[in-house]
């Protein structure tokens, strides 16, 4: 199964499908990521906040897979927004991962009510990390359109991606439209709604008709919309299921039917980035 690569606005590229490790316990991360790499995933999405960068690094090191075939993302933790802490914690992330560079480093949350509302200085410090190639690309996560416009207006540097909550019950269309308008890609977190979408009857009907599983149909919906996904699973058979997305497609009517499940902000699983303030 070949995973397509998408072009980022900074000249780099990213595999459209990856593997997420949110809520993978640190002591099980190396084994879990090793299984994901064996299944075929080459793009791993972790974060300082997840506490499992070390386990990710162990799995990468023991895999024997050449570094240039891997795409590794990590994210700045909420207590590290001060520019000196950006630089210090980035060094710590590289050490924990055992890498000399990451492919993508993201501001995890904008925290507009913290740090005197100054996520622009944080973004400037992030952008400087690309100068020596230790971060190939930098981007943001959980940025609303006004947050995005502000960092772009005030620094002139485009994030490569905006990683935000997107799944059929929360299409997050205004943010996706803003991302597209600025020319940056959307990464869809919790792409299967942490499993909550899988018993939806509309998705179930499409899955049955196509001989696929609800998870595959949901993930394929994201792929057809052009978003990047990295479903998480602790089970190898589910990792395999979630990886098998590129030998079928959905009709435009099926894509529309799934998009029609959007409940707006009532469909959110995670916190609202405009008010989320946990450091
Ligand atoms: P997902 O939507 O990927 O769902 C994961 C859940 O679904 C797990 O409970 C998993 O169980 C279950 N599952 C996975 N595959 C299947 C399947 N085929 N059939 C049935 N159940 C399945 O949720 P996540 O929140 O983990 O989101 C994915 C990634 O997005 C994260 O790991 C992280 O990398 C990123 N993320 C980023 C955030 C941000 O703020 N930037 C916030 C949240 C997530 P099991 O493990 O037991 O198989």
Tab-separated table of C-alpha atoms and ligand atoms in Angstrom:
chain	number	residue	atom	x	y	z
A	1	UNK	CA	0.000	0.000	0.000
A	2	UNK	CA	1.576	3.296	-1.070
A	3	UNK	CA	0.701	6.297	1.056
A	4	UNK	CA	0.455	9.504	-1.007
A	5	UNK	CA	2.690	12.445	-0.124
A	6	UNK	CA	1.283	15.959	-0.022
A	7	UNK	CA	3.324	19.096	-0.740
A	8	UNK	CA	3.743	21.584	2.066
A	9	UNK	CA	3.957	25.328	1.367
A	10	UNK	CA	7.655	25.361	2.378
A	11	UNK	CA	8.793	22.886	-0.295
A	12	UNK	CA	8.822	19.791	1.921
A	13	UNK	CA	6.311	16.952	1.681
A	14	UNK	CA	4.338	14.890	4.169
A	15	UNK	CA	2.764	11.414	4.022
A	16	UNK	CA	-1.007	11.884	4.101
A	17	UNK	CA	-1.443	8.968	6.508
A	18	UNK	CA	0.477	8.559	9.750
A	19	UNK	CA	0.195	7.052	13.212
A	20	UNK	CA	-0.747	9.066	16.319
A	21	UNK	CA	0.458	8.238	19.821
A	22	UNK	CA	-1.762	10.398	22.057
A	23	UNK	CA	-2.690	8.322	25.143
A	24	UNK	CA	-0.211	5.572	24.311
A	25	UNK	CA	1.388	4.901	27.724
A	26	UNK	CA	5.125	5.721	27.766
A	27	UNK	CA	6.087	2.157	28.746
A	28	UNK	CA	4.122	0.716	25.810
A	29	UNK	CA	5.112	3.291	23.207
A	30	UNK	CA	8.229	1.606	21.818
A	31	UNK	CA	6.357	-1.679	21.234
A	32	UNK	CA	3.291	0.096	19.804
A	33	UNK	CA	5.292	2.250	17.381
A	34	UNK	CA	7.402	-0.764	16.395
A	35	UNK	CA	4.189	-2.571	15.433
A	36	UNK	CA	2.982	0.485	13.473
A	37	UNK	CA	6.281	0.667	11.567
A	38	UNK	CA	6.027	-3.062	10.788
A	39	UNK	CA	2.522	-2.496	9.414
A	40	UNK	CA	3.980	0.190	7.134
A	41	UNK	CA	3.393	3.559	8.779
A	42	UNK	CA	6.288	5.969	8.194
A	43	UNK	CA	4.795	9.125	9.724
A	44	UNK	CA	4.526	9.370	13.516
A	45	UNK	CA	2.713	12.142	15.389
A	46	UNK	CA	3.791	12.683	19.013
A	47	UNK	CA	4.028	15.658	21.394
A	48	UNK	CA	5.988	16.816	24.413
A	49	UNK	CA	2.659	16.666	26.293
A	50	UNK	CA	2.185	12.937	25.583
A	51	UNK	CA	5.318	12.043	27.586
A	52	UNK	CA	6.223	9.314	25.096
A	53	UNK	CA	8.807	10.867	22.731
A	54	UNK	CA	11.489	8.567	24.188
A	55	UNK	CA	9.493	5.441	23.305
A	56	UNK	CA	8.909	6.768	19.794
A	57	UNK	CA	12.662	7.341	19.447
A	58	UNK	CA	13.469	3.816	20.648
A	59	UNK	CA	11.148	2.299	18.055
A	60	UNK	CA	12.595	4.449	15.264
A	61	UNK	CA	16.161	3.568	16.257
A	62	UNK	CA	15.583	-0.175	16.420
A	63	UNK	CA	13.539	-0.285	13.206
A	64	UNK	CA	16.549	0.157	10.938
A	65	UNK	CA	14.385	2.273	8.627
A	66	UNK	CA	16.476	5.032	6.988
A	67	UNK	CA	15.786	8.430	8.541
A	68	UNK	CA	14.829	9.961	5.205
A	69	UNK	CA	11.964	7.456	4.868
A	70	UNK	CA	10.443	8.604	8.161
A	71	UNK	CA	8.374	11.686	8.977
A	72	UNK	CA	8.321	12.645	12.654
A	73	UNK	CA	6.184	15.369	14.217
A	74	UNK	CA	6.311	16.633	17.774
A	75	UNK	CA	4.613	19.580	19.467
A	76	UNK	CA	5.523	22.315	21.917
A	77	UNK	CA	4.013	21.796	25.352
A	78	UNK	CA	1.808	24.508	26.822
A	79	UNK	CA	4.270	25.468	29.577
A	80	UNK	CA	7.011	26.114	27.001
A	81	UNK	CA	5.655	29.115	25.077
A	82	UNK	CA	8.297	31.620	26.227
A	83	UNK	CA	10.888	31.863	23.397
A	84	UNK	CA	13.768	30.550	25.570
A	85	UNK	CA	11.585	27.609	26.587
A	86	UNK	CA	10.744	26.934	22.930
A	87	UNK	CA	14.470	26.510	22.194
A	88	UNK	CA	15.258	24.558	25.378
A	89	UNK	CA	12.311	22.186	25.119
A	90	UNK	CA	12.938	21.630	21.404
A	91	UNK	CA	16.488	20.479	22.268
A	92	UNK	CA	14.983	18.158	24.887
A	93	UNK	CA	12.549	16.735	22.347
A	94	UNK	CA	15.362	15.973	19.894
A	95	UNK	CA	17.302	14.281	22.703
A	96	UNK	CA	14.285	12.224	23.814
A	97	UNK	CA	13.565	11.204	20.228
A	98	UNK	CA	17.247	10.448	19.591
A	99	UNK	CA	17.071	12.473	16.376
A	100	UNK	CA	19.115	15.316	14.926
A	101	UNK	CA	16.004	16.814	13.332
A	102	UNK	CA	12.233	16.503	13.294
A	103	UNK	CA	10.205	16.864	10.143
A	104	UNK	CA	7.549	19.023	11.763
A	105	UNK	CA	7.326	20.950	15.042
A	106	UNK	CA	3.975	22.472	16.048
A	107	UNK	CA	2.691	24.911	18.646
A	108	UNK	CA	0.259	22.518	20.344
A	109	UNK	CA	-2.321	25.109	21.519
A	110	UNK	CA	-2.499	28.877	20.956
A	111	UNK	CA	-3.505	29.637	24.586
A	112	UNK	CA	-4.890	33.076	23.672
A	113	UNK	CA	-5.743	33.869	27.303
A	114	UNK	CA	-2.251	33.019	28.591
A	115	UNK	CA	1.201	34.636	28.142
A	116	UNK	CA	-0.541	38.038	27.689
A	117	UNK	CA	-2.078	36.598	24.513
A	118	UNK	CA	1.361	36.579	22.879
A	119	UNK	CA	1.577	33.441	20.784
A	120	UNK	CA	3.309	35.530	18.081
A	121	UNK	CA	6.665	35.548	19.956
A	122	UNK	CA	6.261	31.795	20.376
A	123	UNK	CA	5.689	31.429	16.641
A	124	UNK	CA	8.764	33.587	15.828
A	125	UNK	CA	10.939	31.349	18.021
A	126	UNK	CA	9.496	28.278	16.285
A	127	UNK	CA	10.265	29.649	12.824
A	128	UNK	CA	13.918	30.227	13.785
A	129	UNK	CA	14.303	26.471	14.369
A	130	UNK	CA	14.166	25.829	10.635
A	131	UNK	CA	17.340	27.888	9.974
A	132	UNK	CA	19.751	25.022	10.645
A	133	UNK	CA	17.363	22.266	9.536
A	134	UNK	CA	16.775	20.835	12.997
A	135	UNK	CA	13.068	21.394	12.295
A	136	UNK	CA	12.418	20.891	8.594
A	137	UNK	CA	8.972	22.449	8.866
A	138	UNK	CA	7.066	24.292	11.565
A	139	UNK	CA	3.355	24.702	12.021
A	140	UNK	CA	0.541	25.175	14.468
A	141	UNK	CA	-2.212	23.169	16.076
A	142	UNK	CA	-5.636	24.180	17.337
A	143	UNK	CA	-5.350	27.632	15.756
A	144	UNK	CA	-8.640	29.367	14.982
A	145	UNK	CA	-8.789	31.617	11.883
A	146	UNK	CA	-8.053	34.770	13.922
A	147	UNK	CA	-4.989	33.163	15.546
A	148	UNK	CA	-3.738	32.070	12.148
A	149	UNK	CA	-4.254	35.471	10.527
A	150	UNK	CA	-2.403	37.147	13.381
A	151	UNK	CA	0.791	35.055	13.236
A	152	UNK	CA	0.901	35.344	9.445
A	153	UNK	CA	0.273	39.114	9.435
A	154	UNK	CA	2.785	39.826	12.184
A	155	UNK	CA	5.634	37.570	11.043
A	156	UNK	CA	5.034	36.987	7.337
A	157	UNK	CA	5.851	33.296	7.898
A	158	UNK	CA	3.203	30.740	6.961
A	159	UNK	CA	2.758	27.680	9.165
A	160	UNK	CA	3.111	24.526	7.056
A	161	UNK	CA	0.043	22.930	8.656
A	162	UNK	CA	-2.710	23.580	11.166
A	163	UNK	CA	-3.540	20.402	13.117
A	164	UNK	CA	-7.121	20.667	14.388
A	165	UNK	CA	-9.994	18.475	15.523
A	166	UNK	CA	-11.883	17.158	12.480
A	167	UNK	CA	-14.160	14.143	12.153
A	168	UNK	CA	-17.588	13.601	10.612
A	169	UNK	CA	-19.478	15.031	13.599
A	170	UNK	CA	-17.186	18.077	13.759
A	171	UNK	CA	-16.211	19.123	10.241
A	172	UNK	CA	-14.499	22.308	11.533
A	173	UNK	CA	-15.193	23.840	8.123
A	174	UNK	CA	-14.388	27.480	8.942
A	175	UNK	CA	-10.915	26.512	10.121
A	176	UNK	CA	-10.357	24.199	7.155
A	177	UNK	CA	-11.396	27.014	4.807
A	178	UNK	CA	-9.016	29.478	6.510
A	179	UNK	CA	-6.178	26.945	6.263
A	180	UNK	CA	-6.860	26.464	2.551
A	181	UNK	CA	-7.108	30.204	1.945
A	182	UNK	CA	-3.643	30.716	3.429
A	183	UNK	CA	-2.262	27.729	1.500
A	184	UNK	CA	-1.553	25.438	4.427
A	185	UNK	CA	-2.676	21.866	4.914
A	186	UNK	CA	-5.166	20.665	7.510
A	187	UNK	CA	-4.165	17.793	9.768
A	188	UNK	CA	-7.305	16.188	11.223
A	189	UNK	CA	-6.885	15.055	14.823
A	190	UNK	CA	-9.129	12.398	16.356
A	191	UNK	CA	-10.088	11.457	12.783
A	192	UNK	CA	-12.441	8.670	13.898
A	193	UNK	CA	-13.684	10.726	16.840
A	194	UNK	CA	-11.712	8.493	19.218
A	195	UNK	CA	-13.895	5.603	18.062
A	196	UNK	CA	-17.195	7.379	18.764
A	197	UNK	CA	-18.150	7.721	15.082
A	198	UNK	CA	-17.852	4.047	14.250
A	199	UNK	CA	-21.434	3.057	15.121
A	200	UNK	CA	-22.982	5.814	13.017
A	201	UNK	CA	-25.674	4.255	10.732
A	202	UNK	CA	-24.796	6.391	7.652
A	203	UNK	CA	-21.163	5.337	7.855
A	204	UNK	CA	-22.217	1.765	8.623
A	205	UNK	CA	-24.384	1.608	5.493
A	206	UNK	CA	-21.574	2.897	3.257
A	207	UNK	CA	-19.073	0.508	4.857
A	208	UNK	CA	-21.334	-2.481	4.332
A	209	UNK	CA	-22.034	-1.552	0.701
A	210	UNK	CA	-18.287	-1.163	-0.051
A	211	UNK	CA	-17.157	-4.168	1.972
A	212	UNK	CA	-15.006	-1.933	4.186
A	213	UNK	CA	-15.066	-1.117	7.896
A	214	UNK	CA	-16.549	2.073	9.387
A	215	UNK	CA	-13.032	3.192	10.398
A	216	UNK	CA	-11.757	2.751	6.833
A	217	UNK	CA	-14.700	4.643	5.354
A	218	UNK	CA	-14.268	7.501	7.841
A	219	UNK	CA	-10.513	7.748	7.258
A	220	UNK	CA	-11.025	7.580	3.487
A	221	UNK	CA	-13.490	10.504	3.790
A	222	UNK	CA	-10.679	12.599	5.291
A	223	UNK	CA	-8.262	11.499	2.566
A	224	UNK	CA	-10.728	12.463	-0.193
A	225	UNK	CA	-11.103	15.895	1.403
A	226	UNK	CA	-7.330	16.349	1.211
A	227	UNK	CA	-6.630	16.320	4.950
A	228	UNK	CA	-3.783	14.491	6.699
A	229	UNK	CA	-4.711	11.819	9.277
A	230	UNK	CA	-2.862	9.774	11.890
A	231	UNK	CA	-5.282	7.418	13.660
A	232	UNK	CA	-4.073	5.900	16.919
A	233	UNK	CA	-4.486	2.264	17.894
A	234	UNK	CA	-2.859	-0.078	20.372
A	235	UNK	CA	-4.015	-3.095	18.301
A	236	UNK	CA	-2.052	-4.388	15.335
A	237	UNK	CA	-5.134	-5.557	13.415
A	238	UNK	CA	-6.658	-2.084	13.730
A	239	UNK	CA	-3.350	-0.509	12.659
A	240	UNK	CA	-3.562	-2.689	9.541
A	241	UNK	CA	-7.205	-1.821	8.972
A	242	UNK	CA	-6.530	1.909	9.309
A	243	UNK	CA	-3.573	1.651	6.909
A	244	UNK	CA	-5.592	0.045	4.095
A	245	UNK	CA	-7.133	3.197	2.638
A	246	UNK	CA	-5.652	3.497	-0.817
A	247	UNK	CA	-7.261	0.671	-2.786
A	248	UNK	CA	-10.806	2.056	-2.750
A	249	UNK	CA	-12.573	5.376	-2.941
A	250	UNK	CA	-15.868	6.990	-2.004
A	251	UNK	CA	-18.349	8.450	-4.454
A	252	UNK	CA	-19.024	12.203	-4.195
A	253	UNK	CA	-22.471	11.309	-2.810
A	254	UNK	CA	-20.940	9.207	-0.037
A	255	UNK	CA	-18.489	11.998	0.811
A	256	UNK	CA	-21.421	14.452	1.012
A	257	UNK	CA	-23.493	12.075	3.150
A	258	UNK	CA	-20.649	11.774	5.675
A	259	UNK	CA	-20.017	15.540	5.622
A	260	UNK	CA	-23.726	15.920	6.403
A	261	UNK	CA	-23.184	14.343	9.839
A	262	UNK	CA	-21.529	17.600	11.013
A	263	UNK	CA	-23.098	18.861	14.252
A	264	UNK	CA	-21.071	22.071	14.387
A	265	UNK	CA	-19.489	22.930	17.710
A	266	UNK	CA	-21.845	20.493	19.492
A	267	UNK	CA	-19.845	17.746	17.778
A	268	UNK	CA	-16.530	18.716	19.371
A	269	UNK	CA	-14.775	16.097	21.497
A	270	UNK	CA	-11.906	18.294	22.654
A	271	UNK	CA	-11.786	21.758	24.184
A	272	UNK	CA	-12.502	24.991	22.325
A	273	UNK	CA	-9.102	26.520	21.380
A	274	UNK	CA	-10.460	30.050	21.963
A	275	UNK	CA	-10.855	29.355	25.680
A	276	UNK	CA	-8.552	26.385	26.373
A	277	UNK	CA	-5.924	27.648	28.831
A	278	UNK	CA	-4.350	24.640	30.555
A	279	UNK	CA	-0.609	25.033	31.070
B	1	LIG	P1	-8.576	8.549	16.990
B	1	LIG	O1	-9.719	9.231	16.324
B	1	LIG	O2	-7.373	8.185	16.210
B	1	LIG	O3	-9.170	7.259	17.719
B	1	LIG	C1	-8.399	6.426	18.545
B	1	LIG	C2	-9.346	5.499	19.305
B	1	LIG	O4	-10.085	4.689	18.387
B	1	LIG	C3	-8.635	4.568	20.240
B	1	LIG	O5	-9.467	4.397	21.369
B	1	LIG	C4	-8.524	3.270	19.451
B	1	LIG	O6	-8.549	2.169	20.334
B	1	LIG	C5	-9.776	3.310	18.604
B	1	LIG	N1	-9.569	2.711	17.269
B	1	LIG	C6	-8.562	2.969	16.400
B	1	LIG	N2	-8.727	2.305	15.255
B	1	LIG	C7	-9.873	1.610	15.367
B	1	LIG	C8	-10.568	0.730	14.507
B	1	LIG	N3	-10.111	0.450	13.292
B	1	LIG	N4	-11.737	0.186	14.962
B	1	LIG	C9	-12.204	0.475	16.187
B	1	LIG	N5	-11.592	1.311	17.059
B	1	LIG	C10	-10.426	1.880	16.647
B	1	LIG	O7	-8.188	9.467	18.258
B	1	LIG	P2	-6.897	10.232	18.770
B	1	LIG	O8	-7.424	11.230	19.744
B	1	LIG	O9	-5.846	9.331	19.225
B	1	LIG	O10	-6.397	11.058	17.491
B	1	LIG	C11	-5.369	10.604	16.611
B	1	LIG	C12	-4.087	11.388	16.816
B	1	LIG	O11	-4.309	12.791	16.639
B	1	LIG	C13	-3.529	11.312	18.251
B	1	LIG	O12	-2.965	10.068	18.547
B	1	LIG	C14	-2.570	12.471	18.211
B	1	LIG	O13	-1.401	12.118	17.503
B	1	LIG	C15	-3.381	13.513	17.459
B	1	LIG	N6	-4.138	14.410	18.366
B	1	LIG	C16	-3.744	15.722	18.429
B	1	LIG	C17	-4.391	16.612	19.248
B	1	LIG	C18	-3.945	18.033	19.261
B	1	LIG	O14	-4.394	18.794	20.146
B	1	LIG	N7	-3.084	18.454	18.372
B	1	LIG	C19	-5.508	16.205	20.108
B	1	LIG	C20	-5.885	14.806	19.963
B	1	LIG	C21	-5.216	13.972	19.105
B	1	LIG	P3	-7.277	1.172	20.553
B	1	LIG	O15	-6.060	2.028	20.770
B	1	LIG	O16	-7.673	0.399	21.773
B	1	LIG	O17	-7.204	0.348	19.316
